[in-house]
Short mmCIF file of C-alpha atoms in Angstrom, two decimals:
data_model
loop_
_atom_site.label_atom_id
_atom_site.label_comp_id
_atom_site.label_asym_id
_atom_site.label_seq_id
_atom_site.Cartn_x
_atom_site.Cartn_y
_atom_site.Cartn_z
CA UNK G 1 7.76 -0.59 -23.04
CA UNK G 2 10.90 0.67 -21.32
CA UNK G 3 10.79 3.74 -19.09
CA UNK G 4 14.03 5.67 -18.64
CA UNK G 5 16.24 2.83 -19.87
CA UNK G 6 19.45 4.82 -19.22
CA UNK G 7 18.56 5.27 -15.53
CA UNK G 8 17.85 1.56 -15.28
CA UNK G 9 21.20 0.66 -16.86
CA UNK G 10 23.09 3.03 -14.57
CA UNK G 11 21.32 1.61 -11.50
CA UNK G 12 22.20 -1.94 -12.55
CA UNK G 13 25.83 -1.00 -13.11
CA UNK G 14 26.12 0.71 -9.72
CA UNK G 15 24.29 -1.86 -7.59
CA UNK G 16 25.46 -4.88 -9.59
CA UNK G 17 29.18 -4.09 -9.30
CA UNK G 18 31.46 -5.58 -6.65
CA UNK G 19 32.12 -2.11 -5.24
CA UNK G 20 28.40 -1.29 -5.14
CA UNK G 21 27.59 -4.54 -3.35
CA UNK G 22 30.41 -4.01 -0.88
CA UNK G 23 29.07 -0.53 -0.08
CA UNK G 24 25.53 -1.89 0.40
CA UNK G 25 26.81 -4.76 2.55
CA UNK G 26 28.63 -2.36 4.89
CA UNK G 27 25.63 -0.04 5.00
CA UNK G 28 23.42 -2.90 6.16
CA UNK G 29 25.79 -4.28 8.81
CA UNK G 30 24.61 -4.10 12.40
CA UNK G 31 25.70 -0.75 13.78
CA UNK G 32 28.17 -0.85 16.72
CA UNK G 33 26.25 1.99 18.41
CA UNK G 34 23.10 -0.12 18.78
CA UNK G 35 21.16 0.88 15.67
CA UNK G 36 19.59 -1.77 13.43
CA UNK G 37 22.18 -0.97 10.75
CA UNK G 38 24.87 1.54 9.85
CA UNK G 39 22.42 2.96 7.32
CA UNK G 40 19.84 3.67 10.02
CA UNK G 41 22.52 5.42 12.11
CA UNK G 42 23.78 7.50 9.19
CA UNK G 43 20.25 8.53 8.20
CA UNK G 44 19.49 9.60 11.76
CA UNK G 45 22.71 11.63 11.84
CA UNK G 46 21.74 13.09 8.46
CA UNK G 47 18.26 14.03 9.74
CA UNK G 48 19.17 15.28 13.23
CA UNK G 49 22.74 16.52 12.81
CA UNK G 50 25.92 14.51 13.19
CA UNK G 51 26.49 15.09 16.90
CA UNK G 52 29.35 13.48 18.81
CA UNK G 53 30.15 10.02 17.44
CA UNK G 54 33.07 7.63 17.03
CA UNK G 55 35.74 8.07 14.36
CA UNK G 56 34.33 5.04 12.45
CA UNK G 57 30.83 6.51 12.47
CA UNK G 58 32.20 9.85 11.32
CA UNK G 59 33.87 8.19 8.32
CA UNK G 60 30.61 6.36 7.51
CA UNK G 61 28.68 9.59 7.85
CA UNK G 62 30.78 11.61 5.40
CA UNK G 63 31.11 8.77 2.90
CA UNK G 64 27.38 7.96 2.79
CA UNK G 65 26.45 11.65 2.98
CA UNK G 66 28.30 12.09 -0.33
CA UNK G 67 26.59 8.97 -1.74
CA UNK G 68 23.12 10.14 -0.70
CA UNK G 69 23.62 13.68 -1.98
CA UNK G 70 24.78 12.28 -5.33
CA UNK G 71 21.69 10.03 -5.47
CA UNK G 72 19.42 12.99 -4.68
CA UNK G 73 20.90 15.02 -7.54
CA UNK G 74 20.74 12.05 -9.92
CA UNK G 75 17.02 11.57 -9.20
CA UNK G 76 16.27 15.31 -9.33
CA UNK G 77 14.87 15.23 -5.81
CA UNK G 78 14.66 18.19 -3.46
CA UNK G 79 17.33 17.92 -0.77
CA UNK G 80 15.06 19.77 1.64
CA UNK G 81 12.20 17.33 1.07
CA UNK G 82 14.59 14.39 1.43
CA UNK G 83 15.96 15.69 4.74
CA UNK G 84 12.45 16.33 6.00
CA UNK G 85 11.36 12.85 4.96
CA UNK G 86 14.16 10.94 6.69
CA UNK G 87 13.24 12.50 10.02
CA UNK G 88 10.47 9.91 9.95
CA UNK G 89 11.72 6.53 11.26
CA UNK G 90 9.26 4.73 8.96
CA UNK G 91 10.83 6.42 5.91
CA UNK G 92 14.25 5.32 7.12
CA UNK G 93 12.95 1.75 7.49
CA UNK G 94 11.63 1.94 3.93
CA UNK G 95 15.00 3.10 2.61
CA UNK G 96 16.74 0.30 4.46
CA UNK G 97 14.34 -2.22 2.90
CA UNK G 98 15.12 -0.89 -0.58
CA UNK G 99 18.87 -1.22 0.01
CA UNK G 100 18.47 -4.75 1.44
CA UNK G 101 16.44 -5.69 -1.62
CA UNK G 102 19.09 -4.30 -3.98
CA UNK G 103 21.82 -6.20 -2.15
CA UNK G 104 19.87 -9.46 -2.18
CA UNK G 105 18.36 -9.37 -5.69
CA UNK G 106 20.08 -6.58 -7.58
CA UNK G 107 17.98 -4.27 -9.77
CA UNK G 108 14.99 -6.19 -11.13
CA UNK G 109 11.83 -5.18 -13.01
CA UNK G 110 9.56 -5.27 -11.16
CA UNK G 111 11.80 -4.85 -8.15
CA UNK G 112 11.92 -7.98 -6.01
CA UNK G 113 11.78 -7.03 -2.34
CA UNK G 114 13.51 -8.59 0.66
CA UNK G 115 10.31 -7.98 2.64
CA UNK G 116 6.93 -6.38 1.97
CA UNK G 117 6.58 -2.63 2.37
CA UNK G 118 3.19 -3.03 3.97
CA UNK G 119 1.11 -5.42 6.06
CA UNK G 120 -2.66 -4.89 5.80
CA UNK G 121 -4.00 -6.42 9.00
CA UNK G 122 -7.66 -7.34 9.20
CA UNK G 123 -7.69 -6.80 12.94
CA UNK G 124 -11.09 -8.29 13.71
CA UNK G 125 -14.19 -9.60 11.98
CA UNK G 126 -16.37 -7.52 14.29
CA UNK G 127 -17.96 -4.39 12.85
CA UNK G 128 -20.53 -1.78 13.88
CA UNK G 129 -21.87 -1.54 10.30
CA UNK G 130 -23.03 -4.08 7.72
CA UNK G 131 -21.85 -2.88 4.33
CA UNK G 132 -23.15 -4.51 1.16
CA UNK G 133 -19.71 -4.85 -0.42
CA UNK G 134 -17.73 -6.03 2.65
CA UNK G 135 -14.88 -8.25 1.48
CA UNK G 136 -14.51 -9.66 5.01
CA UNK G 137 -18.19 -10.55 5.51
CA UNK G 138 -17.89 -8.80 8.88
CA UNK G 139 -20.74 -8.55 11.38
CA UNK G 140 -21.31 -7.45 14.97
CA UNK G 141 -19.37 -10.34 16.54
CA UNK G 142 -15.65 -11.20 16.50
CA UNK G 143 -14.77 -14.32 14.55
CA UNK G 144 -13.80 -17.60 16.18
CA UNK G 145 -10.14 -17.97 17.07
CA UNK G 146 -8.97 -14.38 16.64
CA UNK G 147 -5.43 -13.63 17.82
CA UNK G 148 -4.98 -12.87 21.51
CA UNK G 149 -3.21 -9.68 22.54
CA UNK G 150 -0.06 -11.70 23.26
CA UNK G 151 -0.22 -13.24 19.77
CA UNK G 152 -0.73 -9.80 18.24
CA UNK G 153 2.43 -8.57 19.96
CA UNK G 154 4.31 -11.59 18.60
CA UNK G 155 3.01 -10.71 15.11
CA UNK G 156 4.31 -7.14 15.46
CA UNK G 157 7.68 -8.52 16.58
CA UNK G 158 7.90 -10.61 13.39
CA UNK G 159 6.91 -7.61 11.28
CA UNK G 160 9.56 -5.52 13.01
CA UNK G 161 12.24 -8.21 12.53
CA UNK G 162 11.62 -8.12 8.77
CA UNK G 163 12.03 -4.34 8.76
CA UNK G 164 8.55 -3.76 7.30
CA UNK G 165 7.85 0.01 7.34
CA UNK G 166 4.02 0.14 7.44
CA UNK G 167 1.11 -1.62 9.16
CA UNK G 168 -2.42 -0.69 8.08
CA UNK G 169 -5.11 -1.95 10.46
CA UNK G 170 -8.40 -2.82 8.80
CA UNK G 171 -11.30 -5.15 9.52
CA UNK G 172 -14.12 -5.51 10.21
CA UNK G 173 -13.81 -2.30 12.16
CA UNK G 174 -10.46 -2.26 14.00
CA UNK G 175 -11.23 0.76 16.19
CA UNK G 176 -13.97 -1.07 18.14
CA UNK G 177 -11.58 -3.81 19.29
CA UNK G 178 -10.19 -3.33 22.84
CA UNK G 179 -6.63 -4.12 21.66
CA UNK G 180 -6.57 -1.42 18.97
CA UNK G 181 -4.81 1.40 20.82
CA UNK G 182 -2.31 -0.91 22.51
CA UNK G 183 -1.28 -2.43 19.17
CA UNK G 184 -0.98 1.03 17.56
CA UNK G 185 1.24 2.16 20.42
CA UNK G 186 3.50 -0.92 20.20
CA UNK G 187 3.94 -0.59 16.45
CA UNK G 188 4.70 3.13 16.71
CA UNK G 189 7.19 2.47 19.54
CA UNK G 190 9.13 0.23 17.15
CA UNK G 191 9.25 2.95 14.46
CA UNK G 192 6.56 1.39 12.25
CA UNK G 193 4.20 3.73 10.40
CA UNK G 194 0.76 2.89 11.86
CA UNK G 195 -2.31 3.46 9.68
CA UNK G 196 -5.97 2.52 9.90
CA UNK G 197 -8.73 1.91 7.36
CA UNK G 198 -11.97 2.65 9.17
CA UNK G 199 -15.61 3.60 8.78
CA UNK G 200 -14.71 6.68 10.85
CA UNK G 201 -17.44 6.35 13.47
CA UNK G 202 -15.14 6.09 16.52
CA UNK G 203 -13.18 9.12 15.31
CA UNK G 204 -16.35 11.19 15.62
CA UNK G 205 -15.49 11.07 19.36
CA UNK G 206 -12.81 13.67 20.05
CA UNK G 207 -11.49 11.81 23.09
CA UNK G 208 -10.93 8.61 21.09
CA UNK G 209 -9.30 10.56 18.25
CA UNK G 210 -6.96 12.27 20.69
CA UNK G 211 -5.96 8.95 22.31
CA UNK G 212 -5.37 7.30 18.92
CA UNK G 213 -3.08 10.13 17.83
CA UNK G 214 -1.22 10.04 21.15
CA UNK G 215 -0.75 6.28 20.69
CA UNK G 216 1.11 7.00 17.46
CA UNK G 217 -1.45 6.67 14.66
CA UNK G 218 -0.09 8.35 11.52
CA UNK G 219 -2.75 7.85 8.84
CA UNK G 220 -6.55 7.57 9.02
CA UNK G 221 -8.45 6.46 5.90
CA UNK G 222 -12.22 6.78 6.17
CA UNK G 223 -14.58 4.96 3.82
CA UNK G 224 -17.29 6.99 2.10
CA UNK G 225 -19.53 5.42 -0.53
CA UNK G 226 -21.23 8.62 -1.60
CA UNK G 227 -21.29 12.37 -1.12
CA UNK G 228 -25.01 11.88 -0.42
CA UNK G 229 -25.54 10.94 3.26
CA UNK G 230 -28.72 8.95 2.57
CA UNK G 231 -27.03 6.94 -0.15
CA UNK G 232 -23.99 6.18 2.00
CA UNK G 233 -26.10 5.27 5.03
CA UNK G 234 -28.25 2.95 2.93
CA UNK G 235 -25.21 1.13 1.58
CA UNK G 236 -23.70 0.89 5.06
CA UNK G 237 -26.92 -0.20 6.73
CA UNK G 238 -26.88 2.38 9.59
CA UNK G 239 -28.48 5.82 9.78
CA UNK G 240 -26.07 8.62 10.64
CA UNK G 241 -22.98 6.72 9.45
CA UNK G 242 -22.05 9.39 6.85
CA UNK G 243 -22.31 12.27 9.31
CA UNK G 244 -20.10 10.47 11.86
CA UNK G 245 -17.56 9.46 9.19
CA UNK G 246 -17.14 13.06 8.02
CA UNK G 247 -17.03 14.30 11.63
CA UNK G 248 -14.30 11.73 12.24
CA UNK G 249 -12.21 13.08 9.37
CA UNK G 250 -12.65 16.64 10.61
CA UNK G 251 -11.55 15.60 14.11
CA UNK G 252 -8.41 13.86 12.85
CA UNK G 253 -7.47 16.84 10.67
CA UNK G 254 -8.02 19.24 13.57
CA UNK G 255 -6.38 17.23 16.36
CA UNK G 256 -3.64 15.79 14.15
CA UNK G 257 -2.21 19.27 13.76
CA UNK G 258 -0.63 18.47 10.41
CA UNK G 259 1.16 15.36 11.74
CA UNK G 260 -1.53 12.81 10.84
CA UNK G 261 -2.44 12.17 7.22
CA UNK G 262 -6.05 11.53 6.21
CA UNK G 263 -7.79 9.89 3.30
CA UNK G 264 -11.21 9.27 1.85
CA UNK G 265 -11.70 5.77 0.43
CA UNK G 266 -14.52 5.16 -2.04
CA UNK G 267 -15.25 1.77 -3.59
CA UNK G 268 -16.48 2.57 -7.09
CA UNK G 269 -19.54 0.68 -8.35
CA UNK G 270 -22.35 1.46 -10.75
CA UNK G 271 -24.21 2.98 -7.80
CA UNK G 272 -21.70 5.80 -7.31
CA UNK G 273 -19.49 6.01 -10.41
CA UNK G 274 -21.14 9.30 -11.34
CA UNK G 275 -19.88 10.81 -8.04
CA UNK G 276 -16.13 10.46 -8.61
CA UNK G 277 -15.62 14.16 -9.35
CA UNK G 278 -17.88 15.12 -6.43
CA UNK G 279 -15.91 12.91 -4.05
CA UNK G 280 -12.64 14.50 -5.16
CA UNK G 281 -14.23 17.90 -4.58
CA UNK G 282 -15.34 16.85 -1.08
CA UNK G 283 -11.78 15.74 -0.32
CA UNK G 284 -10.50 19.15 -1.39
CA UNK G 285 -13.09 20.92 0.76
CA UNK G 286 -12.31 18.85 3.85
CA UNK G 287 -8.55 19.18 3.31
CA UNK G 288 -7.68 15.48 3.38
CA UNK G 289 -4.29 14.23 2.22
CA UNK G 290 -5.60 11.87 -0.43
CA UNK G 291 -8.72 10.45 -2.05
CA UNK G 292 -8.38 6.81 -3.07
CA UNK G 293 -10.82 5.01 -5.33
CA UNK G 294 -10.95 1.28 -4.66
CA UNK G 295 -11.55 -1.33 -7.32
CA UNK G 296 -14.72 -3.28 -6.60
CA UNK G 297 -13.78 -6.95 -5.96
CA UNK G 298 -16.60 -9.54 -5.92
CA UNK G 299 -15.45 -11.33 -2.77
CA UNK G 300 -17.04 -11.69 0.67
CA UNK G 301 -20.49 -10.07 0.59
CA UNK G 302 -19.42 -8.43 -2.66
CA UNK G 303 -20.27 -11.71 -4.42
CA UNK G 304 -23.94 -10.96 -3.78
CA UNK G 305 -23.77 -7.68 -5.73
CA UNK G 306 -21.25 -8.51 -8.46
CA UNK G 307 -23.67 -7.04 -11.02
CA UNK G 308 -22.61 -3.61 -9.66
CA UNK G 309 -19.08 -4.08 -11.01
CA UNK G 310 -18.04 -1.57 -13.67
CA UNK G 311 -17.63 -2.59 -17.27
CA UNK G 312 -14.12 -2.12 -18.69
CA UNK G 313 -15.36 0.96 -20.55
CA UNK G 314 -16.86 2.45 -17.38
CA UNK G 315 -13.67 1.76 -15.42
CA UNK G 316 -11.61 3.42 -18.14
CA UNK G 317 -13.74 6.57 -17.92
CA UNK G 318 -13.49 6.64 -14.11
CA UNK G 319 -9.70 6.31 -14.24
CA UNK G 320 -9.48 9.16 -16.73
CA UNK G 321 -11.47 11.35 -14.33
CA UNK G 322 -9.16 10.38 -11.46
CA UNK G 323 -6.05 11.23 -13.44
CA UNK G 324 -7.45 14.58 -14.58
CA UNK G 325 -8.42 15.35 -10.97
CA UNK G 326 -4.86 14.62 -9.84
CA UNK G 327 -3.28 17.24 -12.10
CA UNK G 328 -2.31 20.35 -10.19
CA UNK G 329 -4.07 19.25 -7.01
CA UNK G 330 -2.56 19.36 -3.53
CA UNK G 331 -4.77 16.38 -2.64
CA UNK G 332 -3.46 13.06 -4.00
CA UNK G 333 -5.93 11.23 -6.24
CA UNK G 334 -5.18 7.54 -6.69
CA UNK G 335 -6.88 4.23 -7.38
CA UNK G 336 -6.23 0.59 -6.52
CA UNK G 337 -7.10 -0.26 -10.14
CA UNK G 338 -3.65 -0.98 -11.64
CA UNK G 339 -4.88 0.21 -15.04
CA UNK G 340 -4.49 3.78 -13.71
CA UNK G 341 -0.77 3.61 -14.55
CA UNK G 342 -1.53 2.88 -18.21
CA UNK G 343 -4.29 5.50 -18.40
CA UNK G 344 -2.10 8.23 -16.87
CA UNK G 345 0.82 7.28 -19.13
CA UNK G 346 -1.28 7.56 -22.27
CA UNK G 347 -3.20 10.68 -21.25
CA UNK G 348 0.01 12.53 -20.42
CA UNK G 349 1.62 11.69 -23.78
CA UNK G 350 4.13 9.49 -21.96
CA UNK G 351 5.17 12.24 -19.53
CA UNK G 352 3.49 11.03 -16.33
CA UNK G 353 2.59 7.72 -14.73
CA UNK G 354 0.72 7.03 -11.51
CA UNK G 355 1.62 3.72 -9.87
CA UNK G 356 -1.25 1.98 -8.13
CA UNK G 357 -0.23 1.87 -4.48
CA UNK G 358 2.57 4.42 -4.23
CA UNK G 359 2.72 7.88 -5.74
CA UNK G 360 6.01 9.31 -6.97
CA UNK G 361 7.02 12.89 -7.79
CA UNK G 362 6.19 13.99 -11.33
CA UNK G 363 9.75 13.87 -12.59
CA UNK G 364 10.86 12.31 -15.86
CA UNK G 365 13.82 10.75 -14.10
CA UNK G 366 11.49 9.01 -11.64
CA UNK G 367 9.03 7.48 -14.11
CA UNK G 368 11.10 4.31 -14.00
CA UNK G 369 9.92 3.79 -10.42
CA UNK G 370 6.53 2.77 -11.82
CA UNK G 371 8.11 -0.32 -13.37
CA UNK G 372 9.78 -1.15 -10.05
CA UNK G 373 6.80 -0.76 -7.70
CA UNK G 374 3.77 -0.12 -9.95
CA UNK G 375 0.81 -2.35 -10.62
CA UNK G 376 -0.97 -4.78 -8.34
CA UNK G 377 1.00 -5.21 -5.12
CA UNK G 378 -0.64 -8.43 -3.88
CA UNK G 379 2.08 -10.77 -2.61
CA UNK G 380 4.69 -8.50 -4.18
CA UNK G 381 4.64 -5.24 -2.23
CA UNK G 382 2.36 -6.23 0.63
CA UNK G 383 0.77 -9.12 2.48
CA UNK G 384 -2.51 -9.38 4.37
CA UNK G 385 -2.92 -10.72 7.89
CA UNK G 386 -6.31 -12.10 8.91
CA UNK G 387 -7.80 -11.88 12.44
CA UNK G 388 -6.87 -15.51 13.23
CA UNK G 389 -3.26 -15.13 12.05
CA UNK G 390 -3.83 -16.49 8.54
CA UNK G 391 -1.66 -14.77 5.91
CA UNK G 392 -3.01 -14.08 2.41
CA UNK G 393 -1.51 -12.15 -0.53
CA UNK G 394 -4.18 -9.45 -0.28
CA UNK G 395 -7.27 -8.73 1.82
CA UNK G 396 -9.32 -9.16 -1.36
CA UNK G 397 -7.65 -12.44 -2.31
CA UNK G 398 -8.83 -15.13 0.17
CA UNK G 399 -6.08 -17.66 -0.53
CA UNK G 400 -4.21 -18.76 2.65
CA UNK G 401 -0.43 -18.94 2.26
CA UNK G 402 0.42 -19.56 5.92
CA UNK G 403 -0.53 -18.75 9.51
CA UNK G 404 1.60 -16.87 12.05
CA UNK G 405 0.55 -19.30 14.77
CA UNK G 406 2.73 -21.94 13.11
CA UNK G 407 4.69 -20.23 10.29
CA UNK G 408 7.28 -17.48 10.28
CA UNK G 409 6.42 -14.45 8.20
CA UNK G 410 9.90 -14.45 6.66
CA UNK G 411 9.48 -18.06 5.49
CA UNK G 412 6.09 -17.28 3.92
CA UNK G 413 7.50 -14.25 2.07
CA UNK G 414 10.57 -16.03 0.76
CA UNK G 415 9.39 -19.60 0.11
CA UNK G 416 5.64 -19.78 -0.51
CA UNK G 417 4.85 -20.74 -4.12
CA UNK G 418 1.82 -18.45 -4.49
CA UNK G 419 3.76 -15.45 -3.21
CA UNK G 420 6.71 -16.20 -5.49
CA UNK G 421 4.35 -16.62 -8.45
CA UNK G 422 2.83 -13.20 -7.76
CA UNK G 423 6.29 -11.61 -7.64
CA UNK G 424 6.98 -12.86 -11.17
CA UNK G 425 4.88 -10.93 -13.69
CA UNK G 426 6.27 -13.05 -16.51
CA UNK G 427 3.95 -15.84 -15.28
CA UNK G 428 0.78 -13.82 -15.99
CA UNK G 429 -1.61 -15.42 -18.47
CA UNK G 430 -2.87 -13.76 -21.62
CA UNK G 431 -3.59 -11.01 -22.38
CA UNK G 432 -1.90 -9.59 -19.25
CA UNK G 433 1.20 -11.69 -19.85
CA UNK G 434 1.93 -10.22 -23.26
CA UNK G 435 0.77 -6.67 -22.55
CA UNK G 436 3.49 -4.04 -22.86
CA UNK G 437 2.12 -2.45 -19.68
CA UNK G 438 2.40 -5.58 -17.53
CA UNK G 439 5.18 -4.17 -15.34
CA UNK G 440 3.35 -0.94 -14.48
CA UNK G 441 -0.09 -2.59 -14.44
CA UNK G 442 -0.42 -6.36 -14.88
CA UNK G 443 -4.08 -6.39 -13.83
CA UNK G 444 -5.63 -6.89 -10.39
CA UNK G 445 -4.79 -10.38 -9.10
CA UNK G 446 -7.73 -10.40 -6.67
CA UNK G 447 -10.20 -9.70 -9.46
CA UNK G 448 -8.61 -12.44 -11.57
CA UNK G 449 -9.04 -14.88 -8.69
CA UNK G 450 -12.60 -13.75 -7.93
CA UNK G 451 -13.76 -14.14 -11.51
CA UNK G 452 -11.69 -17.08 -12.72
CA UNK G 453 -10.43 -18.85 -9.60
CA UNK G 454 -6.87 -18.26 -10.88
CA UNK G 455 -4.60 -15.56 -9.47
CA UNK G 456 -2.55 -15.50 -12.69
CA UNK G 457 -5.59 -15.13 -14.98
CA UNK G 458 -6.44 -11.88 -16.79
CA UNK G 459 -8.24 -9.03 -15.06
CA UNK G 460 -11.71 -8.72 -16.66
CA UNK G 461 -11.79 -5.05 -15.65
CA UNK G 462 -9.39 -4.19 -18.43
CA UNK G 463 -10.43 -3.52 -22.03
CA UNK G 464 -8.12 -6.33 -23.15
CA UNK G 465 -9.51 -8.70 -20.52
CA UNK G 466 -13.09 -8.07 -21.63
CA UNK G 467 -12.83 -10.65 -24.41
CA UNK G 468 -12.08 -13.33 -21.83
CA UNK G 469 -15.39 -12.62 -20.14
CA UNK G 470 -17.29 -12.75 -23.42
CA UNK G 471 -15.41 -15.40 -25.41
CA UNK G 472 -12.72 -16.95 -23.24
CA UNK G 473 -12.60 -20.51 -21.95
CA UNK G 474 -12.88 -19.40 -18.35
CA UNK G 475 -15.53 -20.43 -15.82
CA UNK G 476 -16.49 -17.54 -13.60
CA UNK G 477 -15.64 -18.24 -9.96
CA UNK G 478 -18.38 -15.78 -9.00
CA UNK G 479 -20.98 -17.77 -10.93
CA UNK G 480 -19.81 -20.98 -9.27
CA UNK G 481 -20.41 -19.62 -5.80
CA UNK G 482 -23.66 -17.73 -6.40
#
């Protein structure tokens, strides 16, 4: 399947030409005024007003202003929304990463990136809950050999050097670690968008919430397993967990004053699949930014309850509900199941497509973005950092590809075989490899690894992958470890 082929051809002509490459190369040069690049300087001038600058900068400003305005019109974007967006230094970092990727690799499908957009950092193995589906197998104690504060700062420096726009702190429970606020503050100081995936309990304390926001936290995603407090508390192993989680969301919304985004994260299993619509409704009532439905991955403690995984038919129905709930809603409704792109494409009669990890405006001219960034992002759009510095393609895919105590993040991203395999969707095995939706979906690589011990294997959560569970020559990795 080809989405907006004409747009793709035009993009390849522009960014593949000698003139286009020369323009990109100058944009990405170190700026004489002290900015990371000329692009960063121009975007700041664009966002804040030109001000008094050198003659050279003025020429850059007017030339790239014309280029950006032309791009905005071509993509049918709102100029007002664009100008509002680039006020955010993290958005400017993201744009710079896109341009660096185009200069280095040209236009590719899926788009090969010069660096990941996102680092998901499992900050600590310590946690104040004991959830049945915990991928990290976290408990009340920190793990052996976790990074020191000095090593954490060195990790942030490497992330900053690569120009990565976003760090999402996860766990365990990151907010209970004494280094949490200091690391948030350092990342924010460098212009990195700082997010946290949390059980929400610490945010039930207004003072902690206020300090986290002051440190520079931009997004708080709170896990809820059910709209029923008793059900959630039972799954999480602690009474009162649901009430504190919801209180935490309310505090962030109130104290964030519109500057901090919020999300509800629900891992969908057979225990709560009938609550998808109710959870979306709760998100609307609370006024969160987004509700995200996580794929269940049988890894960590999740191996012990793999019988709670949805069948392909059940997952299909859930994804249809998510897509229908997203239509006309101010609250984003997304899923980490990459099959959502295919479901939304079909349900909308090929008018709409929801990529897995990034949402795009509903514009026909922007559907092509799904082929560039859609589908599973493991090792392709993001990397995971473990508490001891180990790097993996995804928090749900426990396959070490390096360690920041001895390896450079740039070297891992550019040279590691597993990471380069994951960037190449043409290596996917059947039926994912021959599926016409492989560029916007391609199956979940963590689920493939969990079930088959092979990160390029099919995703058994898909209707096409079902036959490989029932008839295929695969040995279930879950069965081997149970």
